[in-house]
Coordinates of C-alpha atoms in Angstrom, one line a residue:
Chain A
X1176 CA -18.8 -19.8 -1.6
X1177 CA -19.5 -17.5 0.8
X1178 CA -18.0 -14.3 -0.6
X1179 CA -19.1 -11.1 1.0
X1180 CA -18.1 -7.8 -0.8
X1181 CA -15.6 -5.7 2.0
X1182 CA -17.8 -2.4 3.3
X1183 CA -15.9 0.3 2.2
X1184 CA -15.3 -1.1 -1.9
X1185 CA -19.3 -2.0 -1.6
X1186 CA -20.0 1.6 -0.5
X1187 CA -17.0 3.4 -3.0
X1188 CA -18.2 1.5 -6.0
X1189 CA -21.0 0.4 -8.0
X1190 CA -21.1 -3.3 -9.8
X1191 CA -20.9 -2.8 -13.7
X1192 CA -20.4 -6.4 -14.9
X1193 CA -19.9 -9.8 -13.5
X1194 CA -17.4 -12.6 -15.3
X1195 CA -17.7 -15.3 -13.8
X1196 CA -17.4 -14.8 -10.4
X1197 CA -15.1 -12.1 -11.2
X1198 CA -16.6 -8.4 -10.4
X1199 CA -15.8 -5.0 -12.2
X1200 CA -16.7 -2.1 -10.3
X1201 CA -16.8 1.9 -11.0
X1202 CA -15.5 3.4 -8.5
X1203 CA -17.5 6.9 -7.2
X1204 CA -15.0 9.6 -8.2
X1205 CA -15.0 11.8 -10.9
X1206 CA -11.6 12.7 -11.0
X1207 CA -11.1 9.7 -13.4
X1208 CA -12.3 6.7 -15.0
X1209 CA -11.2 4.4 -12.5
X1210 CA -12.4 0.7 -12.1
X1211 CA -11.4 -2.3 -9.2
X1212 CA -11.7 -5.9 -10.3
X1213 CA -13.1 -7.6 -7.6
X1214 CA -12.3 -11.5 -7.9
X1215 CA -15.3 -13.7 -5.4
X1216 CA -13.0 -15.5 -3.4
X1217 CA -12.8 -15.1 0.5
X1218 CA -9.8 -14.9 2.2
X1219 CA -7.8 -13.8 -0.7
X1220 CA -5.4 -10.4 -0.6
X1221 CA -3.2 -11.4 -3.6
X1222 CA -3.0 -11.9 -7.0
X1223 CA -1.0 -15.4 -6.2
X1224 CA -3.5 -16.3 -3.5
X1225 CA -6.2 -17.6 -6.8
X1226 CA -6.2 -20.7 -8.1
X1227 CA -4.3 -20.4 -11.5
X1228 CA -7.3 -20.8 -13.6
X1229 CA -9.0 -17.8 -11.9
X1230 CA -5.4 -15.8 -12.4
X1231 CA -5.5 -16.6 -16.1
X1232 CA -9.5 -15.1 -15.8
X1233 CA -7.9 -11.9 -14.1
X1234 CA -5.3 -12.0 -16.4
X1235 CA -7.6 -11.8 -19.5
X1236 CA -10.3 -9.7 -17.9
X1237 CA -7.8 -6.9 -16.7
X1238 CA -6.4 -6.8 -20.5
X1239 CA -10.1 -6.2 -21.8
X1240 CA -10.6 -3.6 -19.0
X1241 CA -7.6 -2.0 -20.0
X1242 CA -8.2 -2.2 -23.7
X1243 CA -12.0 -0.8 -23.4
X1244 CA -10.6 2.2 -21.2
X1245 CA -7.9 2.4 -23.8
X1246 CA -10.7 2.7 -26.5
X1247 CA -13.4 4.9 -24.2
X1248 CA -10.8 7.3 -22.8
X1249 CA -7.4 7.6 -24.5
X1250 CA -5.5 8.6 -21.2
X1251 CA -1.9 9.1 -21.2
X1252 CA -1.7 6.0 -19.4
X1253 CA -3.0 3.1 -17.8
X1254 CA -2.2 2.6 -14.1
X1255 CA -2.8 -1.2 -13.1
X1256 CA -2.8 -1.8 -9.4
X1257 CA -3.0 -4.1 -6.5
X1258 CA -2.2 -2.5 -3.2
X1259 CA -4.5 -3.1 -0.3
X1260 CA -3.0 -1.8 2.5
X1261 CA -5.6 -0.3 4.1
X1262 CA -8.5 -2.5 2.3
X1263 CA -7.1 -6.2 2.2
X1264 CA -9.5 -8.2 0.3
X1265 CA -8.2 -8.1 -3.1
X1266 CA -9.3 -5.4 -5.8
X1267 CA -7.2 -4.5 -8.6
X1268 CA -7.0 -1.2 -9.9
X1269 CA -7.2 0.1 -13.3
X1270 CA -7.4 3.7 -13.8
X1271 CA -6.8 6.2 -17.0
X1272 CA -4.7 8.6 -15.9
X1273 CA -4.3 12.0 -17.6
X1274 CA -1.1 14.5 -17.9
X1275 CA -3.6 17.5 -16.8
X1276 CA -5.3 15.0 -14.0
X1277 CA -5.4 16.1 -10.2
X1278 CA -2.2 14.6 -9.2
X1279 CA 0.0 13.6 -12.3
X1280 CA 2.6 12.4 -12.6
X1281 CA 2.6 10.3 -8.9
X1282 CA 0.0 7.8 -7.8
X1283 CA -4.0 9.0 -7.3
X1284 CA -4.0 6.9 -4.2
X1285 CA -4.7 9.0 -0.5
X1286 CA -3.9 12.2 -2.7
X1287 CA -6.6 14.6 -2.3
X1288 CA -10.5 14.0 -2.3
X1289 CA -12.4 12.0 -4.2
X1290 CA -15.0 13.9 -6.2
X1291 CA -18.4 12.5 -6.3
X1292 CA -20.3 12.7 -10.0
X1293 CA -23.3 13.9 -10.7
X1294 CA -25.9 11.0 -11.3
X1295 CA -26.1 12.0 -14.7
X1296 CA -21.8 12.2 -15.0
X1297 CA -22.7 8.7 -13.7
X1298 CA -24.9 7.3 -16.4
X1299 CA -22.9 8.4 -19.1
X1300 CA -19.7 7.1 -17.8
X1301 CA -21.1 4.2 -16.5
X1302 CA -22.8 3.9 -20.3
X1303 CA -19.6 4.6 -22.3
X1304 CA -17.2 1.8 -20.2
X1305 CA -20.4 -0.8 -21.0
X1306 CA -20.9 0.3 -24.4
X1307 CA -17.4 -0.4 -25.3
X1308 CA -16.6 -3.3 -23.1
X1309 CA -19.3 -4.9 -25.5
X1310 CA -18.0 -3.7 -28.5
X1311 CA -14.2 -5.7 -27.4
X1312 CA -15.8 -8.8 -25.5
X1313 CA -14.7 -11.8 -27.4
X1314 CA -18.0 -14.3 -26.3
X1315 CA -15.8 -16.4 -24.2
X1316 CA -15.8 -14.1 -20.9
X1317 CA -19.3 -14.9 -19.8
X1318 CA -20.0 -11.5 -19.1
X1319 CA -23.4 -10.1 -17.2
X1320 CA -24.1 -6.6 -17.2
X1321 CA -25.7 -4.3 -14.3
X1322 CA -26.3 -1.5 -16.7
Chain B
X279 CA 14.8 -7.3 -30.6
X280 CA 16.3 -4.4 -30.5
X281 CA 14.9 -3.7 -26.5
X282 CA 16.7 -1.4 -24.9
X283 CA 15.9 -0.9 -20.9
X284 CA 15.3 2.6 -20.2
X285 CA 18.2 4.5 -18.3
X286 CA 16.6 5.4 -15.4
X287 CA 15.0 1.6 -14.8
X288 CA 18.6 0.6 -15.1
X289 CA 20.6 3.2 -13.0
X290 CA 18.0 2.8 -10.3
X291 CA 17.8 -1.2 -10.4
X292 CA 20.3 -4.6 -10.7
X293 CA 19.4 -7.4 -13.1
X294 CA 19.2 -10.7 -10.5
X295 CA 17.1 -13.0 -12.7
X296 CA 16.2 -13.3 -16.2
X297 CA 13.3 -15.5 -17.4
X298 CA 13.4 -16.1 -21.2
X299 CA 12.8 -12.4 -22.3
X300 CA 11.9 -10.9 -18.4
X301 CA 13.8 -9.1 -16.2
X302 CA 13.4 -9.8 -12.2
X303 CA 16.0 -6.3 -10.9
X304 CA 16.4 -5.5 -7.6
X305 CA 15.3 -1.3 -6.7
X306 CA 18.5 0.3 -5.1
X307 CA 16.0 1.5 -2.2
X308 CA 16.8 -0.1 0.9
X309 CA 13.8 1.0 2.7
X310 CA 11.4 -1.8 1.2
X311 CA 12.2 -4.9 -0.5
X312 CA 11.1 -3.9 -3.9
X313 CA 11.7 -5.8 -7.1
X314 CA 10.6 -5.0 -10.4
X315 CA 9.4 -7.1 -13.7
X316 CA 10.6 -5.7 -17.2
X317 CA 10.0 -7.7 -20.1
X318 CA 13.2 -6.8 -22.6
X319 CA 9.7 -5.5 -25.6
X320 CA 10.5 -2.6 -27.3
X321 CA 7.8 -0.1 -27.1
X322 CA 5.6 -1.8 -24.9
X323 CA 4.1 0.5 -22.2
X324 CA 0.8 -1.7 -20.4
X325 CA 0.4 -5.3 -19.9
X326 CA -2.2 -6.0 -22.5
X327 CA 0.5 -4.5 -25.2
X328 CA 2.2 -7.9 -24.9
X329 CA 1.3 -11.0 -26.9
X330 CA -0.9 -13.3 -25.2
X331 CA 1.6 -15.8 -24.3
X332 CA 4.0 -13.5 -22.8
X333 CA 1.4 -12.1 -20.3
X334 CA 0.9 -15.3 -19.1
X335 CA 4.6 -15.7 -18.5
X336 CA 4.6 -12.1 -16.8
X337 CA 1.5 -13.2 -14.6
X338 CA 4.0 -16.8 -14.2
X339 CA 7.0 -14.7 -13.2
X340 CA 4.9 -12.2 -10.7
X341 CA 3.3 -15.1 -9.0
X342 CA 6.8 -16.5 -8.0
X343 CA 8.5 -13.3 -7.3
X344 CA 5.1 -12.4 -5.1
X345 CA 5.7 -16.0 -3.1
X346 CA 9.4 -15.6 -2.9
X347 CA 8.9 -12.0 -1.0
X348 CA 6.3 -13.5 1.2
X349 CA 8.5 -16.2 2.4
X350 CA 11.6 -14.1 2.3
X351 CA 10.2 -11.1 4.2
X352 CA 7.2 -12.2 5.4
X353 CA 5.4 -8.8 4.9
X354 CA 2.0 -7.4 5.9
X355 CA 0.9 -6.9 2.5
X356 CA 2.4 -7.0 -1.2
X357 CA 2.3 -4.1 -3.6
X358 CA 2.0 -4.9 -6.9
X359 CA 1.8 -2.3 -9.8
X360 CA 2.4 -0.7 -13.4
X361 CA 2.3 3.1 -13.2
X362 CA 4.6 4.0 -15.2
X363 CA 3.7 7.5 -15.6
X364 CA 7.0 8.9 -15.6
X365 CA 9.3 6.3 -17.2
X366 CA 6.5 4.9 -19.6
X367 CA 8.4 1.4 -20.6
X368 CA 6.7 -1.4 -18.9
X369 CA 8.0 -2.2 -15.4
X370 CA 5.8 -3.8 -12.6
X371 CA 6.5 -3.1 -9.4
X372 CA 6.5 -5.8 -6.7
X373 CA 7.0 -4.5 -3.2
X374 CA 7.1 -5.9 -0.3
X375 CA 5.5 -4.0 2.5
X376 CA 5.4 -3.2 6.3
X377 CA 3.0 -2.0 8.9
X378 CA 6.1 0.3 10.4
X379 CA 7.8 1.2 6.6
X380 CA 7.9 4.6 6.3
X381 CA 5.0 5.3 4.0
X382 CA 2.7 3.1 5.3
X383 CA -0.4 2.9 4.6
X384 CA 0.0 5.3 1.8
X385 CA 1.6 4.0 -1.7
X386 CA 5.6 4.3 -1.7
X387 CA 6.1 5.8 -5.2
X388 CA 7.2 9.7 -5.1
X389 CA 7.5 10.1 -1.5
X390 CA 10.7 10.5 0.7
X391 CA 14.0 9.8 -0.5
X392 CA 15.2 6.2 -1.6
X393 CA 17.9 5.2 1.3
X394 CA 20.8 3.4 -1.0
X395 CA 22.4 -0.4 0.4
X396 CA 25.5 -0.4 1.7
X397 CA 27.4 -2.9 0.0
X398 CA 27.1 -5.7 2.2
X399 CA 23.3 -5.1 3.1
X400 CA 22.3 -5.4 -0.6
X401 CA 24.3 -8.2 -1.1
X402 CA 22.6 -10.1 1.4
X403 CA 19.1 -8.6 0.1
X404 CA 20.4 -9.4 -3.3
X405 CA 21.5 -13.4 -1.9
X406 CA 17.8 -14.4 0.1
X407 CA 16.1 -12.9 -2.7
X408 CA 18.0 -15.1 -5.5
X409 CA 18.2 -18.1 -3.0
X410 CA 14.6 -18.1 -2.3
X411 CA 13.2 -18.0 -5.4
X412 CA 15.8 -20.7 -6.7
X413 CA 13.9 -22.9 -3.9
X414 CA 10.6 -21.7 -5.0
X415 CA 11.3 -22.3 -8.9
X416 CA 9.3 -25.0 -10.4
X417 CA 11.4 -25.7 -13.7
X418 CA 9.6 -24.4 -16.3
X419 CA 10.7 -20.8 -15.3
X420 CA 14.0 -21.5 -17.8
X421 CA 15.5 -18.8 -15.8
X422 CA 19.0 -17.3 -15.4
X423 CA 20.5 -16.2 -12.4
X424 CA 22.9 -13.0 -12.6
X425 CA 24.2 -13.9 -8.6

């Protein structure tokens, strides 16, 4: 496989934990707890694109992600996204979004600047999302942490 | 089941397809081919709400509504989303999009004014969309077409 991360999600993110060859990523901006699920597969700009047995492993790694932000956060709601317009290899978006957050109620995308944390605002948020994606993993995911 | 689809999901939508308890409608915006998924589950507002086995019919369904609108329109890139942070019921978005559609690169949700079908135009929207994924259905789908 010879998988090579796109620039721009490489430089916007940091890697928090590996499934398989599935990556989930935190992506630099304060404004909220936002993560990408980057799946290791090259060529690939859809969901549909995967083999099925790697869309069943997105499947049932974007419910834990949204469970442990459910569980770490308690946002209004969840927004679950796949867009890639402008960056085509595939990363799925899962951000807690907040009735007081920057641009509620319409999407975060290309709406004002990101915010960049403070390494310590870093840490901790990059501690919490580990901490409880722990707590929730049922064994099976094969799960490697960065933290 | 006592599911009731949320007024605004059904003034702003018509029901094509149903696949055992999902809903494939068709968004009364002409400017993009844009389909949604609702799954007829009462207070059910993220993905990972459902039971188990229906998000693997949901990830079914969206895998053959992404191919038929790849085939059908041929786009440059598919949208595919739940936001719902105005109308919270569960509703994935599927949208086919273009390097020339008017909000382009930028997501399509809250910005300009939907253009409404004429009548003949969104039948024949309405038609390719029902015909392709009828050639596109593998079977197992079980689903009901409301063309």
């Amino acid at each position: 496989m010879s998988f090579e991360i796109d620039h721009r999600l490489k430089s916007d993110s940091t890697l928090l934990v590996k499934c398989n060859h599935i990556q989930i990523r935190l992506i630099h901006d304060s404004r909220y707890p936002w993560l990408i699920l980057v799946p290791e597969y090259k060529d690939v700009y859809d969901v549909d694109d995967l083999d099925w047995n790697v869309q069943l492993q997105v499947l049932q790694i974007s419910a834990w992600v949204c469970k442990a932000l459910k569980v770490a956060f308690m946002p209004d709601k969840l927004n679950v996204a796949a867009l890639g317009n402008i960056v085509k290899q595939l990363h799925i978006h899962h951000v807690a979004r907040f009735e007081y957050d920057d641009t509620w109620p319409g999407p975060i995308w290309g709406k004002g600047k990101s915010l960049p944390y403070s390494p310590p605002d870093f840490e901790k948020r990059k501690g919490l999302i580990c901490t409880t994606l722990k707590e929730l993993n049922q064994g099976d995911l094969n799960a490697y942490y960065y933290d």
